[in-house]
Amino acid sequence: MSAKTGEGKSANTKASEMSTEKGEQRAEEKSEAGSSQEDDAIHIYATIAFIVIIIVIGVPMWWKTTEVYRVSLPYAEIEALNDVPIKATFRLGLYCHSSERREILAFELRKKFEENFVFELDLQLLSLDEETLQSLKTPAKLESELLKHYPLSVGQFLFIEWQKLDDDVLVTSDRTAFISESATSLKIYHVLSSWILQEYKLKAILGSRDVQQTIKGRQLRLNSAPLQPRYEVLITVLNPRPDLQKVHWNARAAADNYIGPFLNELAGITNFTIKTQWIYQVGLEGVGAQPKQVPDDSKTRRHYALAEDSLPHIITSLEKKLGTQITDNPCVHLVVYVPPCAQAPLKIYRKDGQRASPMSANVEAFTSAKWGGIVFANPAETTCMRYMEDEQFSDVYVHAQEVMPVLLYQLRKIFDLENNAPLLDTTLVPYNSIEPRAWEVDTFIRTNTIYLVHSATTTLQSLIQLLGGIEYIVINDEVGAAIQNAYRKVVEAKRQLARGNLQQGASLAREAYTSAERAFFDPSLLALLYFPNEQKYAIYIPLFLPIMIPVVFSFNTILKYVRKRQSSNQPKTKEE
């Protein structure tokens, strides 16, 4: 019994020892599992933190720092600018002695303007009482009396009927014209369309297929370059042989007294800066021209012929010597060439061997519409006779009364103020002043205002199309402000033209054109033009790809950890 009892005790002791060992093993396994889980959790949390830093912070920061800065622009509004066509209200006054004739002419003129592509007629019928009419014995007094009651502003015009008139229409230098009792509404409309409004220019500007207008079998063309907002007018006096002659002329005073008043009248739509200079030792031989001596019946027994087809070569060679590279503004050249008596007088000949029309006795000239003009101011015949007798140094005097009217005529041609379209039974009062005619100035402002509005609109739409199509072009604040300012000015200029406020419309149109051109040619638009998105991705992908691969694989590690946690939690739930 005692032996069996001892064996039982020893067996129980062994069993307890074995259970203790198993418990210790289980505790160790649990401890190791717990520490392993803690290590896995730390690893997973570190991975999640890395992913958060890369994706939530790193990628947006990279995207923000590499994006192209582009100011918000009114794309749709600018594209829709052409939906509202350019319309200009033209205010016209009409006076006739008979109220019945006045109403008939008014009705017919309104009908003719109903389908006009640009102009809307605002016709005002004028009248005077009989007592006032009895005291008005001349057209000038009638005109003065009407203008007292109905003053005209920029862009307006007035037709006045006068019984004793040789032609149907007589257009004055002011904003008025006289019509006879037999003048028809068609004749009045032709005068307005061809001379006062010059619709053929507007058809060309607005892109009409009818760029040319035929009047009485004669075609009219645009002769001038598009208007620019600023010009340099450079008057150059050329003295090719200062060793043989001294030229006496106050060019600066002549420019101030003649050119200045003329250009001041055109300053409502563009700005001018007048400069003068003298250049010596530049003769025709040095600019590619060789005048030929031709015998004649004058006292000098000869003159020198200059071929008309050589004049463009003179301009090309002479332009390099005028020093206009110092300004960015377009330059209008007015060159006064004073030939020495040994090569005077110079006269221009056409290809058929006939003389070109001389401007005056001692002045020859030619004009290039997009460049300027050259005047050959020949010395007086008596001066050259004295020179031929002793061939000594001579004093040459240039008279402003001979040269400056020619320069003014050239300016009129350059800025397309010369109207060369004659109309039957219509007379234009001769041009006899320094300043342009008042209605010519109005036509110049009106035509170029419409051109500037149209050009600014086209520039804005081209720029918007470019910026919308290429997303990696930088649009900084200055370019954005210029585009938005140009858009606002275009809209306001159209509004002012539609209201008939020509002067305000011209100012706004010039600002719109300047802003649109400044935005279009801003150099900052080219900053990233040669660094497109494809090239950006080609550079950054090799940099970020090695970093993103571990991040992608980390998602798999996180997924496995989650699944393991879920599987380890399930038995515990069953045991409980």
XYZ file of C-alpha atoms in Angstrom:
576
model
C 0.000 0.000 0.000
C 2.698 2.404 0.927
C 4.590 1.538 -2.270
C 1.587 2.172 -4.395
C 0.954 5.388 -2.572
C 4.521 6.602 -3.271
C 4.254 5.703 -6.892
C 0.999 7.683 -7.122
C 2.613 10.701 -5.522
C 5.552 10.571 -7.870
C 3.214 10.310 -10.832
C 1.241 13.294 -9.642
C 4.446 15.230 -9.136
C 5.588 14.426 -12.659
C 2.192 15.402 -14.036
C 2.262 18.687 -12.211
C 5.747 19.360 -13.396
C 4.748 18.594 -16.970
C 1.738 20.874 -16.734
C 3.908 23.606 -15.278
C 6.352 23.224 -18.104
C 3.525 23.363 -20.658
C 2.197 26.467 -18.978
C 5.570 28.090 -19.092
C 5.910 27.131 -22.768
C 2.494 28.573 -23.501
C 3.363 31.740 -21.643
C 6.585 32.033 -23.582
C 4.713 31.435 -26.850
C 2.145 34.064 -25.907
C 4.911 36.473 -24.975
C 6.719 35.859 -28.254
C 3.465 36.214 -30.196
C 2.682 39.434 -28.398
C 6.090 40.888 -29.088
C 5.851 39.760 -32.748
C 2.456 41.429 -33.066
C 3.814 44.593 -31.536
C 6.722 44.572 -33.999
C 4.310 44.006 -36.906
C 2.091 46.811 -35.686
C 5.017 49.216 -35.425
C 6.114 48.223 -38.918
C 2.613 48.698 -40.276
C 2.186 52.062 -38.558
C 5.530 53.220 -39.962
C 4.442 52.089 -43.416
C 1.132 53.902 -43.088
C 2.909 57.056 -41.935
C 5.266 56.831 -44.916
C 2.339 56.387 -47.301
C 0.518 59.329 -45.747
C 3.568 61.547 -46.054
C 4.184 60.551 -49.680
C 0.604 60.565 -50.987
C -1.178 63.064 -48.762
C 1.643 65.604 -48.400
C 4.369 64.884 -50.967
C 2.292 64.376 -54.124
C 0.060 67.475 -53.640
C 3.093 69.569 -52.772
C 4.890 68.364 -55.913
C 1.781 68.975 -58.004
C 1.351 72.484 -56.607
C 4.994 73.486 -56.984
C 5.209 72.232 -60.580
C 1.886 73.559 -61.884
C 1.832 76.413 -64.419
C 0.526 79.703 -63.035
C -2.450 80.821 -65.083
C -4.697 83.747 -64.223
C -8.401 83.192 -64.735
C -9.574 84.819 -67.988
C -13.004 85.501 -69.543
C -12.601 82.929 -72.348
C -16.268 82.614 -73.261
C -16.893 86.370 -73.166
C -13.965 87.138 -75.470
C -14.945 84.412 -77.930
C -18.446 85.923 -78.035
C -17.252 89.460 -78.871
C -18.153 89.032 -82.539
C -21.707 88.131 -81.590
C -22.264 91.865 -81.131
C -21.139 93.527 -84.408
C -19.521 96.943 -84.472
C -22.185 99.583 -85.008
C -21.605 103.334 -85.140
C -24.381 105.879 -84.810
C -23.981 108.699 -87.341
C -25.769 111.911 -86.407
C -26.861 113.871 -89.461
C -28.652 117.187 -89.631
C -30.828 118.167 -92.621
C -32.212 121.594 -93.403
C -34.542 122.345 -96.307
C -36.726 125.362 -96.942
C -39.756 123.206 -97.632
C -40.938 120.983 -94.824
C -42.443 118.592 -97.391
C -39.128 118.138 -99.204
C -37.382 117.791 -95.867
C -39.673 114.919 -94.856
C -39.282 113.170 -98.223
C -35.478 113.334 -98.130
C -35.491 112.172 -94.523
C -37.693 109.160 -95.312
C -35.523 108.122 -98.277
C -32.255 108.537 -96.377
C -33.532 106.448 -93.481
C -34.514 103.704 -95.919
C -31.031 103.686 -97.460
C -29.380 103.310 -94.045
C -31.693 100.549 -92.838
C -29.425 97.735 -94.064
C -26.086 99.474 -93.610
C -23.404 97.083 -92.351
C -21.898 99.557 -89.838
C -23.797 102.828 -89.537
C -27.101 103.589 -87.901
C -28.522 106.948 -88.957
C -29.662 109.429 -86.328
C -31.312 112.045 -88.530
C -32.343 115.401 -87.112
C -34.555 117.700 -89.190
C -33.770 121.401 -88.762
C -35.894 124.448 -89.401
C -35.825 128.217 -88.964
C -38.659 130.700 -88.619
C -39.579 132.925 -91.567
C -38.466 136.118 -89.882
C -34.970 134.771 -89.395
C -34.817 133.463 -92.971
C -35.591 136.893 -94.410
C -32.394 138.322 -92.930
C -30.130 135.538 -94.233
C -28.970 136.575 -97.686
C -25.840 134.410 -98.085
C -25.057 130.709 -97.577
C -22.438 131.593 -94.958
C -24.991 133.499 -92.855
C -27.473 130.653 -93.142
C -24.824 128.172 -92.074
C -23.788 130.356 -89.144
C -27.392 130.758 -87.976
C -28.069 127.024 -88.117
C -24.903 126.207 -86.204
C -25.950 128.607 -83.452
C -29.119 126.621 -82.860
C -27.677 123.181 -83.698
C -23.963 123.078 -82.887
C -22.028 120.145 -84.354
C -19.566 117.991 -82.457
C -16.987 115.440 -83.577
C -18.432 112.922 -86.010
C -21.588 114.860 -86.930
C -22.525 116.423 -90.262
C -25.099 118.867 -91.638
C -26.686 119.287 -95.093
C -28.073 122.758 -95.842
C -30.285 123.523 -98.815
C -29.520 126.679 -100.809
C -31.414 127.675 -103.908
C -28.652 129.312 -105.939
C -26.139 126.499 -106.274
C -24.383 125.476 -109.480
C -23.836 121.848 -108.429
C -26.078 119.413 -106.628
C -23.755 119.230 -103.627
C -21.001 121.562 -102.390
C -18.949 120.091 -99.533
C -17.191 122.668 -97.356
C -14.099 122.323 -95.178
C -16.247 122.237 -92.036
C -18.811 119.623 -91.057
C -21.346 121.026 -93.500
C -22.386 120.705 -97.135
C -24.815 122.701 -99.275
C -27.353 120.966 -101.504
C -29.417 122.403 -104.323
C -33.172 122.145 -104.673
C -32.669 119.422 -107.297
C -30.325 117.249 -105.239
C -31.750 113.770 -104.693
C -31.427 111.531 -101.666
C -29.323 109.147 -103.768
C -26.816 111.931 -104.482
C -26.682 112.849 -100.791
C -26.170 109.195 -99.877
C -23.314 108.860 -102.388
C -21.571 111.876 -100.856
C -21.967 110.402 -97.393
C -20.876 106.909 -98.379
C -17.881 107.923 -100.518
C -16.506 111.062 -98.879
C -17.882 111.627 -95.401
C -18.106 108.022 -94.117
C -15.818 106.313 -96.658
C -17.531 102.978 -96.298
C -15.165 101.243 -98.732
C -12.404 101.494 -96.114
C -14.622 99.963 -93.456
C -15.542 97.075 -95.745
C -11.850 96.342 -96.146
C -11.168 96.671 -92.415
C -14.034 94.429 -91.341
C -13.071 91.720 -93.793
C -15.779 92.191 -96.360
C -15.202 90.567 -99.726
C -16.061 93.893 -101.299
C -12.704 95.428 -100.444
C -12.933 97.693 -103.463
C -15.706 100.077 -104.229
C -16.525 101.155 -107.757
C -17.813 104.665 -108.199
C -18.530 105.798 -111.716
C -16.239 103.129 -113.130
C -13.343 104.046 -110.867
C -11.894 101.721 -108.246
C -10.784 102.888 -104.828
C -8.174 101.096 -102.738
C -6.734 101.491 -99.279
C -3.482 103.380 -99.730
C -2.225 103.590 -96.174
C -0.807 101.156 -93.665
C -2.912 100.251 -90.596
C -2.850 102.959 -87.966
C -0.486 102.601 -85.006
C -1.074 104.184 -81.584
C 2.165 106.200 -81.709
C 4.376 107.639 -84.468
C 7.717 109.332 -84.788
C 7.646 111.965 -87.554
C 11.250 112.571 -88.577
C 12.082 115.525 -90.830
C 15.561 115.070 -92.320
C 17.439 117.697 -94.308
C 20.121 116.192 -96.565
C 23.008 118.370 -97.697
C 25.171 116.090 -99.881
C 27.969 118.605 -100.506
C 28.526 120.937 -97.531
C 31.880 121.804 -99.107
C 30.078 123.398 -102.078
C 26.948 124.857 -100.523
C 25.496 126.039 -97.260
C 21.777 125.381 -96.824
C 19.852 128.061 -94.947
C 16.602 126.806 -93.404
C 15.094 126.714 -89.936
C 13.680 123.201 -90.151
C 12.552 123.154 -86.522
C 10.492 126.324 -86.877
C 8.949 125.058 -90.102
C 8.002 121.800 -88.397
C 6.394 123.627 -85.480
C 4.480 126.043 -87.707
C 3.256 123.583 -90.341
C 3.594 119.929 -89.347
C 2.653 120.453 -85.697
C -0.787 122.058 -86.292
C -1.603 119.430 -88.916
C -0.765 116.458 -86.694
C -2.453 117.995 -83.662
C -5.772 117.604 -85.465
C -5.154 113.856 -85.784
C -4.074 113.421 -82.165
C -7.545 112.292 -81.118
C -6.754 108.727 -82.196
C -2.942 108.521 -82.216
C 0.095 110.340 -80.800
C 2.896 111.999 -82.756
C 6.412 113.054 -81.870
C 8.102 115.438 -84.321
C 11.877 115.409 -84.696
C 14.271 117.121 -87.094
C 17.842 116.307 -88.092
C 20.513 117.325 -90.583
C 22.661 114.795 -92.441
C 25.689 115.658 -94.551
C 27.789 113.850 -97.154
C 24.922 111.630 -98.332
C 24.298 112.058 -102.048
C 22.171 110.191 -104.551
C 25.223 108.307 -105.794
C 25.647 106.875 -102.316
C 22.076 105.574 -102.224
C 22.007 103.840 -105.581
C 20.813 106.561 -107.981
C 22.606 108.080 -110.954
C 20.812 111.163 -112.357
C 21.401 111.739 -116.075
C 22.027 115.152 -117.579
C 19.362 116.276 -120.047
C 19.696 119.472 -122.184
C 16.820 121.949 -122.107
C 15.947 125.591 -122.852
C 16.428 126.969 -119.347
C 19.119 129.444 -118.397
C 21.323 126.664 -117.087
C 20.858 124.804 -120.390
C 20.370 121.453 -118.651
C 18.702 119.549 -115.854
C 19.208 116.134 -114.306
C 16.702 113.324 -114.823
C 15.933 110.856 -112.068
C 14.125 107.685 -113.126
C 10.918 107.017 -111.224
C 11.677 103.299 -110.915
C 14.917 104.114 -109.046
C 13.050 105.874 -106.215
C 12.300 102.666 -104.210
C 16.026 101.852 -104.262
C 16.750 105.332 -102.900
C 14.363 104.713 -100.003
C 15.913 101.324 -99.204
C 19.467 102.678 -99.181
C 18.600 105.944 -97.485
C 16.706 104.358 -94.598
C 19.919 102.837 -93.228
C 21.433 106.294 -92.877
C 18.497 108.027 -91.160
C 19.140 106.537 -87.713
C 15.597 105.446 -86.902
C 16.746 102.264 -85.160
C 16.844 104.119 -81.829
C 13.027 104.034 -81.471
C 10.547 101.166 -81.313
C 7.704 103.309 -82.647
C 6.896 103.344 -86.359
C 8.529 106.274 -88.106
C 7.205 108.542 -90.842
C 10.123 109.933 -92.841
C 9.937 113.361 -94.467
C 13.236 113.900 -96.271
C 14.213 117.221 -97.846
C 17.113 116.668 -100.247
C 18.923 119.806 -101.407
C 21.039 118.917 -104.465
C 24.151 120.973 -105.212
C 24.082 123.252 -108.236
C 26.463 120.890 -110.028
C 23.624 118.358 -110.062
C 20.567 120.600 -110.125
C 17.783 120.952 -110.911
C 16.635 117.366 -110.347
C 13.486 116.261 -112.132
C 11.621 112.955 -111.933
C 10.789 111.032 -115.128
C 8.322 108.191 -115.572
C 9.030 104.970 -117.435
C 7.487 106.339 -120.627
C 10.034 109.162 -120.663
C 7.552 111.844 -119.651
C 7.980 114.239 -116.744
C 6.221 113.387 -113.502
C 3.956 116.165 -112.330
C 6.125 118.745 -110.502
C 4.881 120.031 -107.147
C 6.156 123.569 -107.848
C 8.810 125.363 -109.905
C 11.768 124.257 -107.782
C 10.313 121.235 -105.977
C 10.019 117.613 -107.049
C 8.654 114.945 -104.714
C 7.428 111.397 -104.401
C 5.571 109.541 -101.649
C 5.677 106.008 -100.287
C 2.491 105.388 -98.318
C 4.042 103.067 -95.722
C 7.362 104.874 -95.373
C 7.082 108.618 -95.954
C 8.226 110.942 -98.703
C 11.219 112.659 -100.258
C 11.223 116.242 -101.489
C 13.908 117.484 -103.862
C 14.297 121.179 -103.058
C 16.281 122.493 -106.020
C 18.332 125.666 -105.553
C 17.013 128.803 -107.218
C 18.038 129.234 -110.842
C 19.866 132.498 -110.078
C 21.908 130.748 -107.376
C 23.013 128.061 -109.806
C 23.816 130.619 -112.502
C 26.219 132.367 -110.135
C 27.736 129.033 -109.226
C 28.254 128.105 -112.893
C 30.063 131.386 -113.512
C 32.731 130.987 -110.834
C 32.062 127.479 -109.396
C 32.580 128.810 -105.919
C 30.817 128.110 -102.635
C 27.089 129.021 -102.787
C 24.406 129.848 -100.252
C 21.157 127.987 -100.855
C 17.971 129.214 -99.216
C 15.089 126.800 -98.719
C 11.709 128.525 -98.566
C 9.125 126.992 -96.268
C 6.322 128.344 -98.487
C 7.513 126.023 -101.269
C 8.554 122.926 -99.307
C 6.067 122.665 -96.437
C 2.869 122.461 -98.558
C 4.483 119.502 -100.304
C 5.268 117.820 -96.993
C 1.706 118.429 -95.824
C 0.403 116.879 -99.038
C 2.613 113.854 -98.415
C 1.238 113.509 -94.887
C -2.279 113.629 -96.284
C -1.361 110.794 -98.657
C 0.380 108.771 -95.939
C -2.624 108.937 -93.607
C -5.068 108.529 -96.483
C -6.788 111.884 -96.142
C -6.672 112.581 -99.882
C -9.951 111.572 -101.441
C -9.514 110.771 -105.120
C -13.055 109.728 -105.993
C -14.817 112.424 -108.025
C -18.600 112.421 -107.950
C -20.799 113.817 -110.706
C -22.290 117.252 -109.965
C -20.492 117.345 -106.627
C -17.850 119.918 -105.701
C -15.354 119.964 -102.877
C -14.179 123.324 -101.569
C -10.435 123.613 -102.392
C -8.019 122.734 -99.620
C -6.325 125.973 -98.569
C -5.283 125.590 -94.926
C -2.606 123.848 -92.906
C -5.034 121.733 -90.879
C -7.129 119.017 -92.536
C -10.787 119.626 -93.179
C -12.946 119.078 -90.107
C -14.944 116.237 -91.650
C -11.695 114.629 -92.883
C -10.484 114.508 -89.289
C -13.810 112.963 -88.242
C -13.519 110.363 -91.000
C -9.937 109.597 -89.993
C -10.916 109.137 -86.331
C -14.045 107.128 -87.135
C -12.348 104.768 -89.588
C -9.363 104.109 -87.367
C -11.502 103.716 -84.248
C -13.389 100.911 -85.944
C -10.079 99.457 -87.132
C -8.619 99.527 -83.603
C -11.723 97.893 -82.096
C -11.738 95.204 -84.779
C -7.989 94.617 -84.478
C -8.103 94.433 -80.669
C -10.966 91.932 -80.887
C -9.088 89.758 -83.370
C -5.925 89.893 -81.265
C -7.781 88.936 -78.079
C -9.572 86.039 -79.742
C -6.345 84.725 -81.263
C -4.601 84.972 -77.912
C -7.441 83.274 -76.050
C -7.463 80.442 -78.584
C -3.714 80.024 -78.147
C -3.846 80.087 -74.355
C -6.776 77.704 -74.250
C -5.092 75.224 -76.577
C -1.677 75.152 -74.886
C -2.160 74.658 -71.176
C 1.486 75.010 -70.170
C 1.790 78.662 -71.232
C 2.238 80.896 -68.211
C -0.408 83.612 -67.743
C 0.921 85.978 -65.114
C -0.967 88.793 -63.413
C 0.258 91.468 -65.845
C -0.843 89.538 -68.928
C -4.168 88.699 -67.302
C -4.766 92.328 -66.355
C -3.902 93.473 -69.903
C -6.311 90.949 -71.449
C -9.137 91.834 -69.103
C -8.539 95.559 -69.582
C -8.539 95.151 -73.371
C -11.782 93.177 -73.192
C -13.496 95.822 -71.050
C -12.275 98.645 -73.301
C -13.478 96.866 -76.458
C -16.949 96.405 -74.981
C -17.099 100.018 -73.794
C -15.744 101.365 -77.112
C -18.485 99.491 -78.983
C -21.043 100.940 -76.614
C -19.792 104.491 -77.134
C -19.749 104.084 -80.929
C -23.310 102.801 -80.831
C -24.285 105.884 -78.839
C -22.587 108.188 -81.347
C -19.848 109.332 -78.943
C -16.964 109.166 -81.410
C -14.351 110.942 -79.297
C -14.867 108.699 -76.264
C -14.986 105.636 -78.468
C -11.674 106.580 -80.082
C -9.942 106.938 -76.729
C -11.260 103.586 -75.513
C -10.375 101.861 -78.780
C -6.790 103.060 -78.570
C -6.484 101.762 -74.995
C -8.010 98.417 -76.006
C -5.637 98.031 -78.934
C -2.583 98.922 -76.830
C -3.530 96.485 -74.048
C -4.295 93.662 -76.477
C -0.984 94.102 -78.311
C 0.940 94.304 -75.032
C -0.633 91.055 -73.823
C -0.097 89.247 -77.120
C 3.589 90.118 -77.351
C 4.418 89.760 -73.647
C 7.686 87.757 -73.419
C 6.507 85.880 -70.308
C 4.164 83.824 -72.515
C 7.233 82.037 -73.874
C 8.595 81.043 -70.445
C 7.420 77.389 -70.564
C 6.508 77.168 -74.218
C 9.314 74.654 -74.824
C 8.666 72.682 -71.592
C 5.359 70.849 -72.199
C 3.703 68.440 -69.778
C 5.066 65.404 -71.582
C 8.601 66.608 -71.019
C 7.819 67.372 -67.369
C 6.530 63.847 -66.807
C 9.555 62.376 -68.587
C 11.798 64.170 -66.098
C 9.870 63.532 -62.877
C 8.747 59.917 -63.388
C 12.299 58.431 -63.156
C 12.732 60.477 -59.973
C 9.531 59.419 -58.202
C 9.137 55.849 -59.545
C 11.799 54.263 -57.219
C 10.069 55.910 -54.264
C 6.555 54.901 -55.247
C 7.332 51.176 -55.838
C 7.879 50.430 -52.101
C 4.777 52.440 -51.336
C 2.703 50.289 -53.670
C 4.078 47.045 -52.207
C 3.402 48.345 -48.723
C -0.317 48.197 -49.449
C 0.048 44.401 -49.824
C 1.837 44.174 -46.468
C -0.889 46.182 -44.779
C -3.552 43.956 -46.343
C -1.850 40.783 -45.063
C -1.532 42.253 -41.574
C -5.210 43.110 -41.465
C -6.201 39.637 -42.589
C -3.884 38.056 -39.996
C -5.400 40.134 -37.217
C -8.863 39.149 -38.319
C -7.969 35.416 -38.357
C -6.262 35.591 -34.952
C -9.306 37.225 -33.381
C -11.774 34.604 -34.585
C -10.643 31.626 -32.236
C -10.672 33.892 -29.215
C -14.218 34.766 -29.956
C -15.209 31.070 -30.118
C -13.384 30.227 -26.876
C -15.141 33.004 -25.078
